mmCIF file of C-alpha atoms and ligand atoms in Angstrom:
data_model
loop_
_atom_site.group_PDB
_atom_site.id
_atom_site.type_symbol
_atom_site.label_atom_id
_atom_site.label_comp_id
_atom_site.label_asym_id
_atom_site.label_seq_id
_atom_site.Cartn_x
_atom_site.Cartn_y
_atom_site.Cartn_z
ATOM 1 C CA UNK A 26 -96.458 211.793 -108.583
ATOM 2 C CA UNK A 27 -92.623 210.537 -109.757
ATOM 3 C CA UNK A 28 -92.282 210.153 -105.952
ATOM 4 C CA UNK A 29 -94.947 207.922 -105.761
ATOM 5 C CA UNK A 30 -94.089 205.732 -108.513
ATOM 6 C CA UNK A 31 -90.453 205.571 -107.971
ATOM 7 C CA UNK A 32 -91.729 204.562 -104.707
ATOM 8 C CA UNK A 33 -93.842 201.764 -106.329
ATOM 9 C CA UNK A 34 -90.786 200.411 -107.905
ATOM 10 C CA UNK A 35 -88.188 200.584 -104.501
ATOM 11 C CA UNK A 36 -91.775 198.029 -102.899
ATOM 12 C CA UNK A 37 -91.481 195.965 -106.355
ATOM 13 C CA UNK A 38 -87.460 195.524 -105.851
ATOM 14 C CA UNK A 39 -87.960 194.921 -102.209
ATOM 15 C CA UNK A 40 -90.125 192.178 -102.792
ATOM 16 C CA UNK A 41 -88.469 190.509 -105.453
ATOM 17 C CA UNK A 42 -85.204 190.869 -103.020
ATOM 18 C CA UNK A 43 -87.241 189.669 -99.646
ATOM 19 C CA UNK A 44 -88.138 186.585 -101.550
ATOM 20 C CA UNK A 45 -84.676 185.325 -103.128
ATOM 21 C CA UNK A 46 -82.985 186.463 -99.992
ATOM 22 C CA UNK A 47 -85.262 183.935 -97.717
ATOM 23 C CA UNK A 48 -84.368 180.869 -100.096
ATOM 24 C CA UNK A 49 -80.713 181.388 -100.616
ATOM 25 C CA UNK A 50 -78.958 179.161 -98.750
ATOM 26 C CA UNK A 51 -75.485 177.078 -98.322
ATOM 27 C CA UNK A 52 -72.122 177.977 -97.719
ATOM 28 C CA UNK A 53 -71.680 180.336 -100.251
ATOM 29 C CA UNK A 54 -75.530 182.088 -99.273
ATOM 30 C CA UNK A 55 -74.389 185.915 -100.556
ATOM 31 C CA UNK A 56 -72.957 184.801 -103.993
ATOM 32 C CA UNK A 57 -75.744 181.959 -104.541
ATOM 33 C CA UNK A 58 -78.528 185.396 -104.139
ATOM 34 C CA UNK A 59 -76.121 187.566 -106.314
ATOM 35 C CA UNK A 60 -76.014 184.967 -108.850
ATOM 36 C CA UNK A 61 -79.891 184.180 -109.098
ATOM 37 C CA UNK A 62 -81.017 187.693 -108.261
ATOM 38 C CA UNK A 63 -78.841 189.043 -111.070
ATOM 39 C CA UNK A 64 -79.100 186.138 -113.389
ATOM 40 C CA UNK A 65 -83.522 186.995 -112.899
ATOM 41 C CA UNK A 66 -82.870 190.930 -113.165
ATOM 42 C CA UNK A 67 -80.963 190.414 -116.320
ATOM 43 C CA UNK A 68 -84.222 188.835 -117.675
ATOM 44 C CA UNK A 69 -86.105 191.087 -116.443
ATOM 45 C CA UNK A 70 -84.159 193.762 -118.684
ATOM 46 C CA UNK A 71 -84.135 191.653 -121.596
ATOM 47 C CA UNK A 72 -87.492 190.422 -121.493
ATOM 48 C CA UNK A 73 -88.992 194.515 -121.095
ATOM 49 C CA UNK A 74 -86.975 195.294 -124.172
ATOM 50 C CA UNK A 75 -88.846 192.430 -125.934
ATOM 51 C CA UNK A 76 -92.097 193.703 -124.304
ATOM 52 C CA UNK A 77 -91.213 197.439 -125.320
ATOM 53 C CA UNK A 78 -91.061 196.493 -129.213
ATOM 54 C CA UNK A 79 -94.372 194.846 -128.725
ATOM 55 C CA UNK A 80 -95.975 197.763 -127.431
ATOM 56 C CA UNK A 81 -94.749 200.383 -129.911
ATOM 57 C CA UNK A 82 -96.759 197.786 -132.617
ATOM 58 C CA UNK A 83 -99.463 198.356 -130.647
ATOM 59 C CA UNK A 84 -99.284 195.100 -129.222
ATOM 60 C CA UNK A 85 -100.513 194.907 -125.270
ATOM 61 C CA UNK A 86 -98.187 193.410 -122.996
ATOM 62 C CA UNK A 87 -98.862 193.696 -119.001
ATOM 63 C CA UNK A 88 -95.492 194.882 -117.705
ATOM 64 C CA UNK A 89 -95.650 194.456 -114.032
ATOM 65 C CA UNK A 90 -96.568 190.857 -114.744
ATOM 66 C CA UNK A 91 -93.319 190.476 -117.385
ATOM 67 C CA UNK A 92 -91.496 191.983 -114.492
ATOM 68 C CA UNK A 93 -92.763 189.622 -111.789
ATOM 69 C CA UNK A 94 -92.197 186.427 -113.943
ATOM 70 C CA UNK A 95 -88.630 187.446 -114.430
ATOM 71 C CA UNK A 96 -87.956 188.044 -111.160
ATOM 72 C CA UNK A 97 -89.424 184.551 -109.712
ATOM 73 C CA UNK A 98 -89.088 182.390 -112.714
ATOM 74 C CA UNK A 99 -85.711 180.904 -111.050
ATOM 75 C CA UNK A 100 -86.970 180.919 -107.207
ATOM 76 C CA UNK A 101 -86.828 176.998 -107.189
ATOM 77 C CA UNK A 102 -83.219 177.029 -108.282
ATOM 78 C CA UNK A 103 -82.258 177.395 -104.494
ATOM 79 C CA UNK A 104 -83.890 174.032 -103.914
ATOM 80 C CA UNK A 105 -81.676 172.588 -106.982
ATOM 81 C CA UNK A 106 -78.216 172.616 -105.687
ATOM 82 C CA UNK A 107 -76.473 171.672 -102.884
ATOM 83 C CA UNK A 108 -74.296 173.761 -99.894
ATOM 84 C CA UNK A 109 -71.134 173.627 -102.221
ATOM 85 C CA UNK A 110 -73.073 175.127 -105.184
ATOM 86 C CA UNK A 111 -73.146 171.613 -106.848
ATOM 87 C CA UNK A 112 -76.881 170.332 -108.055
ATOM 88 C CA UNK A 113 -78.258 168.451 -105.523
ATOM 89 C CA UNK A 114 -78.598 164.466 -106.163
ATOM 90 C CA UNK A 115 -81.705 164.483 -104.139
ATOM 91 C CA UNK A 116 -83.585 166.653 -107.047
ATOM 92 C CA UNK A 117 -82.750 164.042 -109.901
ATOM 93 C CA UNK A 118 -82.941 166.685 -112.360
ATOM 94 C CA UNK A 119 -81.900 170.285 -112.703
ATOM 95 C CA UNK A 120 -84.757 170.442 -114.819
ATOM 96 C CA UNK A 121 -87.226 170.172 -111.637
ATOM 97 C CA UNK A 122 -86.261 173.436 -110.585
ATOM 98 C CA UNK A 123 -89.385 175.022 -112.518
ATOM 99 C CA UNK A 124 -91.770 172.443 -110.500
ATOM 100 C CA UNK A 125 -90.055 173.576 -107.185
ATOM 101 C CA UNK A 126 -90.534 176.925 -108.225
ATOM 102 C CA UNK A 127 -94.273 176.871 -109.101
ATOM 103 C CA UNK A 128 -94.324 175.309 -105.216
ATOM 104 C CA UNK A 129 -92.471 177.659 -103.648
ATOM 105 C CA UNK A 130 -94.152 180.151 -105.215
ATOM 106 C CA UNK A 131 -97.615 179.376 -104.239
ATOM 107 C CA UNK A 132 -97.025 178.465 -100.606
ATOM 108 C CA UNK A 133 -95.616 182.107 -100.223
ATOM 109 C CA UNK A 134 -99.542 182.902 -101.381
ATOM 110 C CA UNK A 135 -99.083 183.990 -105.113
ATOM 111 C CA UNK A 136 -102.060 183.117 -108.005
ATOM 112 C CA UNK A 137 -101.455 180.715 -110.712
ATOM 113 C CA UNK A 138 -100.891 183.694 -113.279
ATOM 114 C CA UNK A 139 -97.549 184.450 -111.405
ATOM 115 C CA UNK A 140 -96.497 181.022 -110.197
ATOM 116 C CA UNK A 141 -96.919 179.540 -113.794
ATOM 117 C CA UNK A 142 -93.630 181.570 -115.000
ATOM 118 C CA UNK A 143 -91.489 179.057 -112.978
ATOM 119 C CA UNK A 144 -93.486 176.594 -114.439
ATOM 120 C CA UNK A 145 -93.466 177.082 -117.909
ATOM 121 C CA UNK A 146 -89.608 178.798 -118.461
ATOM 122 C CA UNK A 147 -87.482 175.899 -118.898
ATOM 123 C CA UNK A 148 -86.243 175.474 -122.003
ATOM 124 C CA UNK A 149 -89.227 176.298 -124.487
ATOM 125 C CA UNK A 150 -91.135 174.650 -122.049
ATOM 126 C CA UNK A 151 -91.695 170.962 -120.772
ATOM 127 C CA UNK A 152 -93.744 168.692 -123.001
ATOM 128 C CA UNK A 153 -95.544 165.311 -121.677
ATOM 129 C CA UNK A 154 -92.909 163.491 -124.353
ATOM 130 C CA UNK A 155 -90.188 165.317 -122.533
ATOM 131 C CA UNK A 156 -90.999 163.916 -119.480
ATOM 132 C CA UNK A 157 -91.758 160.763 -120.035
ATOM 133 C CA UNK A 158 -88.585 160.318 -123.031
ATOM 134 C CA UNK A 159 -85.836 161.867 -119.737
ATOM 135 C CA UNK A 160 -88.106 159.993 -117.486
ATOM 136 C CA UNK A 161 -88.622 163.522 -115.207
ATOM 137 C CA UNK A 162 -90.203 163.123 -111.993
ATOM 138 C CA UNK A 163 -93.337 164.334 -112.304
ATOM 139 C CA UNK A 164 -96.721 163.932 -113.888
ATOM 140 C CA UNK A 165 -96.375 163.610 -117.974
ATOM 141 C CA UNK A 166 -98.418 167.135 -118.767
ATOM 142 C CA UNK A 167 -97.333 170.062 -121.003
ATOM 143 C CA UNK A 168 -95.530 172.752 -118.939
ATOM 144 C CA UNK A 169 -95.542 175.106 -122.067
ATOM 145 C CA UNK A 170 -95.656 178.874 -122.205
ATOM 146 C CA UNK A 171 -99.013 180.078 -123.264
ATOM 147 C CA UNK A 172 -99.860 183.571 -122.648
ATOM 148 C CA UNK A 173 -97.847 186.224 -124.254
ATOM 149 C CA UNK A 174 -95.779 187.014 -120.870
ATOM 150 C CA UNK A 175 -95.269 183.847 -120.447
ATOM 151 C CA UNK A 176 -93.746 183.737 -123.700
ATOM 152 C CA UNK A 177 -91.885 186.657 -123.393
ATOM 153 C CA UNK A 178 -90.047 185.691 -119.852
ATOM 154 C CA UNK A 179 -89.243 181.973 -121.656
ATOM 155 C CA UNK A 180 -87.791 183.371 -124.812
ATOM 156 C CA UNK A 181 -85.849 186.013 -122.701
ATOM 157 C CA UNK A 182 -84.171 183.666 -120.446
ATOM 158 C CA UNK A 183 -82.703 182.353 -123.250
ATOM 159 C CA UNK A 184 -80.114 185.139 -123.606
ATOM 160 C CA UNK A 185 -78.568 184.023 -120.382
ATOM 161 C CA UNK A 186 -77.161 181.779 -118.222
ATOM 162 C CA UNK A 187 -76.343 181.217 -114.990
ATOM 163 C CA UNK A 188 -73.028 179.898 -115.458
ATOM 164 C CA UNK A 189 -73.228 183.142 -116.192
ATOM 165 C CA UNK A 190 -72.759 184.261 -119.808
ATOM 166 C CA UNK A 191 -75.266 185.876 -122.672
ATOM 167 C CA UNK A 192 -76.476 183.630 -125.539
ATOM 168 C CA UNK A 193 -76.731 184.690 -129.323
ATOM 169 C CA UNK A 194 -80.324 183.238 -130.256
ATOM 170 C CA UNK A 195 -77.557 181.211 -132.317
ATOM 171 C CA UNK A 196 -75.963 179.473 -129.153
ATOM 172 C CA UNK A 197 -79.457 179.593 -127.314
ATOM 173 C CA UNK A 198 -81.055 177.245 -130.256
ATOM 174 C CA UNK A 199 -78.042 175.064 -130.825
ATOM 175 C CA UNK A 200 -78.126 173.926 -127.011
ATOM 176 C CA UNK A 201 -81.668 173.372 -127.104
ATOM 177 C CA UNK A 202 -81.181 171.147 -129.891
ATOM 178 C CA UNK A 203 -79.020 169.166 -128.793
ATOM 179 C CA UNK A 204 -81.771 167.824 -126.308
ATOM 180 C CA UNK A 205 -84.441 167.793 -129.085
ATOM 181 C CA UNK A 206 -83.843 169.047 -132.256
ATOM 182 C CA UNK A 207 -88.260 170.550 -132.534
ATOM 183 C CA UNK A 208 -87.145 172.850 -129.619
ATOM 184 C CA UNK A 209 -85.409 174.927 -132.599
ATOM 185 C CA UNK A 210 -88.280 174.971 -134.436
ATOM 186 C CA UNK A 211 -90.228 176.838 -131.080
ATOM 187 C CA UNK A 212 -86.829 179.411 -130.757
ATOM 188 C CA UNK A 213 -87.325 180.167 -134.542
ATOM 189 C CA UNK A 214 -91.173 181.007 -133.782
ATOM 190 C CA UNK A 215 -90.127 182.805 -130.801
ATOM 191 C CA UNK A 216 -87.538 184.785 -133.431
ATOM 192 C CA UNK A 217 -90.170 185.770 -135.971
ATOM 193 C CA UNK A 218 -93.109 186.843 -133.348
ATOM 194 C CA UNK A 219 -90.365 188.528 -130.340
ATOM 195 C CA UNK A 220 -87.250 189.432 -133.042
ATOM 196 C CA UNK A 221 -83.554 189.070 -131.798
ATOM 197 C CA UNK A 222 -82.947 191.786 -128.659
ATOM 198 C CA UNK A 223 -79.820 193.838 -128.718
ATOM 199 C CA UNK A 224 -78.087 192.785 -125.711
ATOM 200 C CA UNK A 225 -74.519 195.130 -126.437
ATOM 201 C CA UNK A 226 -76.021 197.665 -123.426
ATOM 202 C CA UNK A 227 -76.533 194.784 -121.017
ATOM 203 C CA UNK A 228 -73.515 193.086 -122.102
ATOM 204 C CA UNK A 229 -71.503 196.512 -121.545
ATOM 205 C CA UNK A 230 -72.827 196.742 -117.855
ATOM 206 C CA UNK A 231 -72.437 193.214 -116.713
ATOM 207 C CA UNK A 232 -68.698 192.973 -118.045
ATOM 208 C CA UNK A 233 -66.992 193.274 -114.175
ATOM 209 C CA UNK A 234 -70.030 191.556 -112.935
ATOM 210 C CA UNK A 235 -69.718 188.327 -114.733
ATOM 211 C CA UNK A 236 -65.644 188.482 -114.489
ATOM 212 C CA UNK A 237 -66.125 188.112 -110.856
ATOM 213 C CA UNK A 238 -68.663 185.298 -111.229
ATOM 214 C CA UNK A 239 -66.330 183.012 -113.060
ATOM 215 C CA UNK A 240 -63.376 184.151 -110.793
ATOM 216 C CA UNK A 241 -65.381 182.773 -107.928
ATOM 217 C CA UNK A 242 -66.823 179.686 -109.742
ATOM 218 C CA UNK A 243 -63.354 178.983 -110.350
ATOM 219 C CA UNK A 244 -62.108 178.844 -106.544
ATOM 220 C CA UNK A 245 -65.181 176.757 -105.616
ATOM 221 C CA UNK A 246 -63.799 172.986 -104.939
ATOM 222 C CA UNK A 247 -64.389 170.657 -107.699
ATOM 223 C CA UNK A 248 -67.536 168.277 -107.377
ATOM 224 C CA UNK A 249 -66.417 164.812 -106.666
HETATM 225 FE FE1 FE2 B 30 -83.505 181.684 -115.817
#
């Protein structure tokens, strides 16, 4: 029976792997994956301890869906920057890579509950004013999270970055408002309904990890 399951998870990994590793691409294609991959799995961790305090309040939370909107939130990244690692002119925005995502995602044949993670992660979400205030190519709807998971993988995502580093909620809210001040408003609801996750374990492991990130960022050339 452990056998089985554990063999459950090794077909989850493997398909969260299969996918990032057919969309990374450009000169750098083994550090853009280890930097996306990571970046998601990090979520992934952060977001199940989130989803873990939930559940000991009795609160239900579908975990293998948590998991798989972790994992894919960030697919459309790939289609965000360039072969030198720089975002790519011909996606106006960085902010598009949640729209690219939500593509990507359902021409590789997953349902709308899955695909709507990439949709709905960025930021605290993307509201019609949004869009049409930054003037963001595409159609002026709410991409907001709604259901609980969807929360949960927004809020989470929070906590890092792919430059890469960890957030305090502190630095997380700050940054978003400084592009609208009401997106602190949605990280202090987030704050009261998710609370704060101790990140000192994840922080611990990903020490070398993110050393070696910036050590590579740093030898990339400069974008002209
Ligand atoms: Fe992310």
């Amino acid at each position: 029976m452990v056998i089985g399951i554990q063999r459950d998870q090794l077909r989850m990994n493997d398909k969260f792997k299969n996918l990032h590793k057919k969309h990374t691409k450009g000169l750098y294609p083994d550090k853009f994956l280890d930097l996306i991959f990571t970046h998601s799995d990090i979520v992934r961790q952060i977001a199940l301890k989130i989803a873990d305090n939930l559940s000991q309040n009795k609160i239900v939370v579908n975990m293998d869906l948590v998991e798989s909107g972790s994992m894919f939130h960030d697919i459309g990244v790939y289609l965000c920057f360039d072969d030198e690692f720089n975002p790519d002119a011909s996606l106006s925005k960085y902010l598009c890579h949640g729209h690219e995502g939500y593509k990507l995602l359902k021409e590789e044949g997953y349902d709308e509950q899955v695909a709507r993670f990439a949709l709905t992660h960025t930021g605290t979400g993307i509201t019609k004013e949004d869009i049409k205030r930054e003037n963001m190519p595409f159609e002026p709807r709410d991409f907001i999270p709604v259901t609980l998971e969807e929360e949960i993988v927004c809020y989470a995502d929070k906590f890092h970055t792919k430059w890469p580093s960890f957030n305090t909620f502190e630095e997380a809210k700050a940054r978003l408002e400084r592009f609208d001040p009401s997106k602190g408003i949605i990280m202090d609801r987030f704050k009261m309904k998710f609370g704060s996750p101790n990140l000192s374990d994840l922080q611990q492991e990903y020490r070398e990890w993110h050393k070696n990130m910036e050590t590579f960022f740093n030898s990339l050339p400069k974008a002209k």
